[in-house]
Amino acid sequence: MAAAKVALVTGAGSGIGRAAALALAKDGYAVGLLGRTKDELDAVVDEIQKDGCKAMALLADISEENEMAAAMSELVDQFGRLDVVVANAGINGVWAPIEDLTPAEWDQTMNVNLRGTYMTIHKAVPHMKSNGGSIVIVSSINGTRTFTSPGATAYSVTKAGQLAMAQQLALELARYGIRVNAICPGAIDTEIDDNTHIRSKEETAIPVEWPQGDIPISNGEAGTSEDVADLVVFLAGSKSRHITGTPVWIDGGQGLLV
């Protein structure tokens, strides 16, 4: 039996993806949680199902075509349709001076963040054309509003590319009733920074100091994954039905300081 509305969230095992999956489930979606760490995904599925909502774990590498095709088919076979895609999975990768950043490090960031976002949408759209829906790409203030993160060239390029993808596809897919928007978080309290590899920061850092903190609206405190999840739910649903091709910065005003 088909679910009333179905969402796919990539990178759903932790951070923003986890929070988005939980919020969408509470809003009535059956949710497919896609990622590469089974234990994390299963834990979130259990949490959703304990509240009486529907969810399933999908193991896949977002940059691998066959794995993503299989995951999409598994999701639609289980729940009967696909209405919302949250393309969230990504990495910070290596931040380093351009002459020190290796081709392999560049390629890894591109493969996960840009190819992965492309592959997610590429495999999802055929399942969405009949009913329309919403695609939400999780980009960043880096590459779209600010350019001061030391050595973050590869990361910023992927995030700028994700916004361009959202705006290009908003027009291409409008005829099918599919909206495409980009969320651009600033500092969010997640574990992604723990996986950021920064080299020679002193060579690329911009010497700027903000005496009152760099996040104006919250006295310097980072936002939360739940803040972003609330925005995901809004952009997924009918209350944003006339919004497409739009970047939404969720940074507490951080990006306005530079």
One Martini backbone bead per residue (centre of mass of N, CA, C, O) as a GRO file, in nm:
protein
  258
    1MET     BB    1   0.094   0.037   0.024
    2ALA     BB    2   0.075   0.358  -0.026
    3ALA     BB    3   0.191   0.636   0.072
    4ALA     BB    4   0.100   0.961   0.101
    5LYS     BB    5   0.409   1.047   0.174
    6VAL     BB    6   0.752   1.077   0.041
    7ALA     BB    7   1.091   1.063   0.170
    8LEU     BB    8   1.432   1.160   0.101
    9VAL     BB    9   1.741   1.114   0.293
   10THR     BB   10   2.059   1.219   0.294
   11GLY     BB   11   2.260   1.175   0.546
   12ALA     BB   12   2.062   1.038   0.797
   13GLY     BB   13   2.249   0.950   1.059
   14SER     BB   14   2.318   1.267   1.098
   15GLY     BB   15   2.247   1.565   1.185
   16ILE     BB   16   2.063   1.712   0.952
   17GLY     BB   17   1.949   1.448   0.838
   18ARG     BB   18   1.826   1.340   1.096
   19ALA     BB   19   1.646   1.585   1.163
   20ALA     BB   20   1.485   1.575   0.897
   21ALA     BB   21   1.368   1.292   0.924
   22LEU     BB   22   1.215   1.341   1.190
   23ALA     BB   23   1.043   1.583   1.092
   24LEU     BB   24   0.903   1.444   0.851
   25ALA     BB   25   0.770   1.219   1.010
   26LYS     BB   26   0.601   1.413   1.194
   27ASP     BB   27   0.463   1.527   0.910
   28GLY     BB   28   0.384   1.229   0.756
   29TYR     BB   29   0.627   1.086   0.646
   30ALA     BB   30   0.777   0.861   0.460
   31VAL     BB   31   1.117   0.742   0.523
   32GLY     BB   32   1.425   0.756   0.353
   33LEU     BB   33   1.743   0.642   0.474
   34LEU     BB   34   2.052   0.757   0.352
   35GLY     BB   35   2.365   0.565   0.360
   36ARG     BB   36   2.680   0.404   0.505
   37THR     BB   37   2.566   0.364   0.813
   38LYS     BB   38   2.378   0.131   0.953
   39ASP     BB   39   2.358   0.195   1.256
   40GLU     BB   40   2.259   0.484   1.227
   41LEU     BB   41   2.007   0.431   1.058
   42ASP     BB   42   1.866   0.229   1.247
   43ALA     BB   43   1.833   0.426   1.484
   44VAL     BB   44   1.642   0.623   1.334
   45VAL     BB   45   1.426   0.426   1.253
   46ASP     BB   46   1.349   0.343   1.540
   47GLU     BB   47   1.263   0.626   1.633
   48ILE     BB   48   1.034   0.657   1.428
   49GLN     BB   49   0.872   0.389   1.486
   50LYS     BB   50   0.806   0.452   1.789
   51ASP     BB   51   0.602   0.691   1.672
   52GLY     BB   52   0.441   0.541   1.422
   53CYS     BB   53   0.632   0.561   1.182
   54LYS     BB   54   0.777   0.561   0.860
   55ALA     BB   55   1.077   0.358   0.782
   56MET     BB   56   1.398   0.334   0.597
   57ALA     BB   57   1.693   0.177   0.507
   58LEU     BB   58   1.968   0.302   0.284
   59LEU     BB   59   2.238   0.160   0.126
   60ALA     BB   60   2.466   0.418   0.002
   61ASP     BB   61   2.651   0.575  -0.250
   62ILE     BB   62   2.597   0.880  -0.397
   63SER     BB   63   2.829   0.832  -0.637
   64GLU     BB   64   2.677   0.558  -0.709
   65GLU     BB   65   2.473   0.452  -0.947
   66ASN     BB   66   2.375   0.163  -0.871
   67GLU     BB   67   2.310   0.222  -0.574
   68MET     BB   68   2.100   0.449  -0.626
   69ALA     BB   69   1.903   0.292  -0.803
   70ALA     BB   70   1.839   0.074  -0.592
   71ALA     BB   71   1.737   0.261  -0.366
   72MET     BB   72   1.501   0.389  -0.518
   73SER     BB   73   1.351   0.126  -0.579
   74GLU     BB   74   1.315   0.034  -0.286
   75LEU     BB   75   1.148   0.275  -0.192
   76VAL     BB   76   0.914   0.256  -0.403
   77ASP     BB   77   0.837  -0.037  -0.344
   78GLN     BB   78   0.756   0.021  -0.044
   79PHE     BB   79   0.580   0.323  -0.082
   80GLY     BB   80   0.497   0.403  -0.410
   81ARG     BB   81   0.673   0.679  -0.383
   82LEU     BB   82   0.794   1.031  -0.459
   83ASP     BB   83   0.814   1.376  -0.319
   84VAL     BB   84   1.092   1.400  -0.145
   85VAL     BB   85   1.420   1.561  -0.156
   86VAL     BB   86   1.720   1.539   0.052
   87ALA     BB   87   2.030   1.682  -0.035
   88ASN     BB   88   2.277   1.635   0.221
   89ALA     BB   89   2.513   1.487   0.153
   90GLY     BB   90   2.852   1.548   0.286
   91ILE     BB   91   3.169   1.725   0.274
   92ASN     BB   92   3.448   1.913   0.363
   93GLY     BB   93   3.723   1.806   0.368
   94VAL     BB   94   3.994   1.973   0.235
   95TRP     BB   95   4.181   2.247   0.378
   96ALA     BB   96   4.388   2.433   0.150
   97PRO     BB   97   4.614   2.539  -0.028
   98ILE     BB   98   4.611   2.521  -0.365
   99GLU     BB   99   4.914   2.402  -0.389
  100ASP     BB  100   4.839   2.164  -0.166
  101LEU     BB  101   4.601   2.062  -0.306
  102THR     BB  102   4.505   1.769  -0.415
  103PRO     BB  103   4.354   1.600  -0.663
  104ALA     BB  104   4.227   1.385  -0.474
  105GLU     BB  105   4.091   1.587  -0.281
  106TRP     BB  106   3.923   1.732  -0.488
  107ASP     BB  107   3.769   1.482  -0.602
  108GLN     BB  108   3.627   1.394  -0.343
  109THR     BB  109   3.452   1.648  -0.305
  110MET     BB  110   3.315   1.637  -0.582
  111ASN     BB  111   3.193   1.350  -0.567
  112VAL     BB  112   3.014   1.394  -0.321
  113ASN     BB  113   2.878   1.682  -0.358
  114LEU     BB  114   2.815   1.686  -0.672
  115ARG     BB  115   2.771   1.402  -0.777
  116GLY     BB  116   2.580   1.319  -0.549
  117THR     BB  117   2.358   1.525  -0.611
  118TYR     BB  118   2.311   1.446  -0.899
  119MET     BB  119   2.247   1.142  -0.850
  120THR     BB  120   2.003   1.181  -0.672
  121ILE     BB  121   1.832   1.338  -0.882
  122HIS     BB  122   1.861   1.155  -1.130
  123LYS     BB  123   1.710   0.907  -0.973
  124ALA     BB  124   1.444   1.062  -0.869
  125VAL     BB  125   1.279   1.210  -1.095
  126PRO     BB  126   1.127   0.969  -1.235
  127HIS     BB  127   0.949   0.937  -0.954
  128MET     BB  128   0.819   1.255  -0.967
  129LYS     BB  129   0.666   1.344  -1.233
  130SER     BB  130   0.366   1.249  -1.174
  131ASN     BB  131   0.338   1.436  -0.879
  132GLY     BB  132   0.560   1.583  -0.790
  133GLY     BB  133   0.752   1.828  -0.580
  134SER     BB  134   1.053   1.829  -0.362
  135ILE     BB  135   1.378   1.984  -0.368
  136VAL     BB  136   1.649   1.971  -0.124
  137ILE     BB  137   1.947   2.153  -0.099
  138VAL     BB  138   2.246   2.126   0.087
  139SER     BB  139   2.443   2.379   0.135
  140SER     BB  140   2.602   2.706   0.178
  141ILE     BB  141   2.763   2.996   0.256
  142ASN     BB  142   2.979   2.867   0.115
  143GLY     BB  143   2.994   3.005  -0.213
  144THR     BB  144   2.723   3.215  -0.169
  145ARG     BB  145   2.830   3.447   0.068
  146THR     BB  146   3.109   3.322   0.152
  147PHE     BB  147   3.508   3.340   0.144
  148THR     BB  148   3.675   3.286   0.449
  149SER     BB  149   3.746   3.001   0.452
  150PRO     BB  150   4.027   2.832   0.505
  151GLY     BB  151   4.090   2.651   0.211
  152ALA     BB  152   3.772   2.616   0.081
  153THR     BB  153   3.758   2.571  -0.231
  154ALA     BB  154   3.623   2.301  -0.296
  155TYR     BB  155   3.376   2.339  -0.119
  156SER     BB  156   3.272   2.608  -0.240
  157VAL     BB  157   3.233   2.502  -0.526
  158THR     BB  158   3.015   2.291  -0.454
  159LYS     BB  159   2.810   2.494  -0.329
  160ALA     BB  160   2.775   2.668  -0.579
  161GLY     BB  161   2.685   2.431  -0.760
  162GLN     BB  162   2.426   2.360  -0.606
  163LEU     BB  163   2.282   2.627  -0.660
  164ALA     BB  164   2.290   2.611  -0.967
  165MET     BB  165   2.130   2.350  -0.983
  166ALA     BB  166   1.870   2.453  -0.853
  167GLN     BB  167   1.812   2.681  -1.064
  168GLN     BB  168   1.813   2.512  -1.318
  169LEU     BB  169   1.597   2.292  -1.222
  170ALA     BB  170   1.358   2.475  -1.160
  171LEU     BB  171   1.296   2.513  -1.464
  172GLU     BB  172   1.303   2.223  -1.581
  173LEU     BB  173   1.080   2.104  -1.348
  174ALA     BB  174   0.819   2.282  -1.344
  175ARG     BB  175   0.633   2.115  -1.547
  176TYR     BB  176   0.616   1.882  -1.301
  177GLY     BB  177   0.595   2.017  -1.010
  178ILE     BB  178   0.903   2.073  -0.937
  179ARG     BB  179   1.082   2.180  -0.669
  180VAL     BB  180   1.390   2.389  -0.621
  181ASN     BB  181   1.607   2.418  -0.337
  182ALA     BB  182   1.836   2.607  -0.117
  183ILE     BB  183   2.025   2.542   0.164
  184CYS     BB  184   2.230   2.786   0.371
  185PRO     BB  185   2.433   2.722   0.605
  186GLY     BB  186   2.598   2.791   0.870
  187ALA     BB  187   2.661   2.757   1.178
  188ILE     BB  188   2.642   2.418   1.294
  189ASP     BB  189   2.567   2.177   1.544
  190THR     BB  190   2.792   1.948   1.433
  191GLU     BB  191   3.023   1.683   1.321
  192ILE     BB  192   3.165   1.786   1.054
  193ASP     BB  193   3.417   1.935   1.174
  194ASP     BB  194   3.562   1.666   1.261
  195ASN     BB  195   3.603   1.608   0.924
  196THR     BB  196   3.809   1.841   0.901
  197HIS     BB  197   4.092   1.919   0.691
  198ILE     BB  198   4.352   2.136   0.800
  199ARG     BB  199   4.599   2.326   0.619
  200SER     BB  200   4.776   2.599   0.651
  201LYS     BB  201   4.595   2.832   0.776
  202GLU     BB  202   4.792   3.085   0.783
  203GLU     BB  203   4.783   3.114   0.454
  204THR     BB  204   4.437   3.163   0.437
  205ALA     BB  205   4.355   3.341   0.651
  206ILE     BB  206   4.129   3.586   0.758
  207PRO     BB  207   4.188   3.890   0.942
  208VAL     BB  208   3.903   3.861   1.137
  209GLU     BB  209   3.722   4.046   1.395
  210TRP     BB  210   3.443   3.982   1.622
  211PRO     BB  211   3.365   4.107   1.927
  212GLN     BB  212   3.041   3.989   1.921
  213GLY     BB  213   3.056   3.789   1.715
  214ASP     BB  214   2.951   3.588   1.409
  215ILE     BB  215   2.636   3.562   1.534
  216PRO     BB  216   2.406   3.794   1.587
  217ILE     BB  217   2.121   3.648   1.679
  218SER     BB  218   2.295   3.443   1.911
  219ASN     BB  219   2.557   3.541   2.051
  220GLY     BB  220   2.745   3.324   1.871
  221GLU     BB  221   2.560   3.090   1.828
  222ALA     BB  222   2.487   2.814   1.692
  223GLY     BB  223   2.304   2.634   1.520
  224THR     BB  224   2.070   2.378   1.449
  225SER     BB  225   1.946   2.101   1.307
  226GLU     BB  226   1.649   2.179   1.372
  227ASP     BB  227   1.643   2.444   1.222
  228VAL     BB  228   1.684   2.313   0.943
  229ALA     BB  229   1.448   2.112   0.952
  230ASP     BB  230   1.221   2.321   0.950
  231LEU     BB  231   1.294   2.421   0.664
  232VAL     BB  232   1.255   2.159   0.516
  233VAL     BB  233   0.954   2.124   0.574
  234PHE     BB  234   0.864   2.381   0.436
  235LEU     BB  235   0.991   2.316   0.146
  236ALA     BB  236   0.828   2.043   0.114
  237GLY     BB  237   0.563   2.190   0.134
  238SER     BB  238   0.271   2.378   0.056
  239LYS     BB  239   0.369   2.658   0.190
  240SER     BB  240   0.601   2.658  -0.066
  241ARG     BB  241   0.464   2.641  -0.363
  242HIS     BB  242   0.607   2.939  -0.471
  243ILE     BB  243   0.898   2.807  -0.423
  244THR     BB  244   1.183   2.850  -0.648
  245GLY     BB  245   1.520   2.884  -0.695
  246THR     BB  246   1.604   2.922  -0.378
  247PRO     BB  247   1.799   3.073  -0.148
  248VAL     BB  248   1.844   2.981   0.207
  249TRP     BB  249   1.963   3.149   0.471
  250ILE     BB  250   2.096   2.980   0.781
  251ASP     BB  251   2.301   3.214   0.990
  252GLY     BB  252   2.225   3.458   1.184
  253GLY     BB  253   2.390   3.676   0.989
  254GLN     BB  254   2.685   3.589   0.923
  255GLY     BB  255   2.706   3.667   0.605
  256LEU     BB  256   2.683   3.995   0.664
  257LEU     BB  257   2.986   4.052   0.782
  258VAL     BB  258   3.146   4.010   0.475
   0.00000   0.00000   0.00000
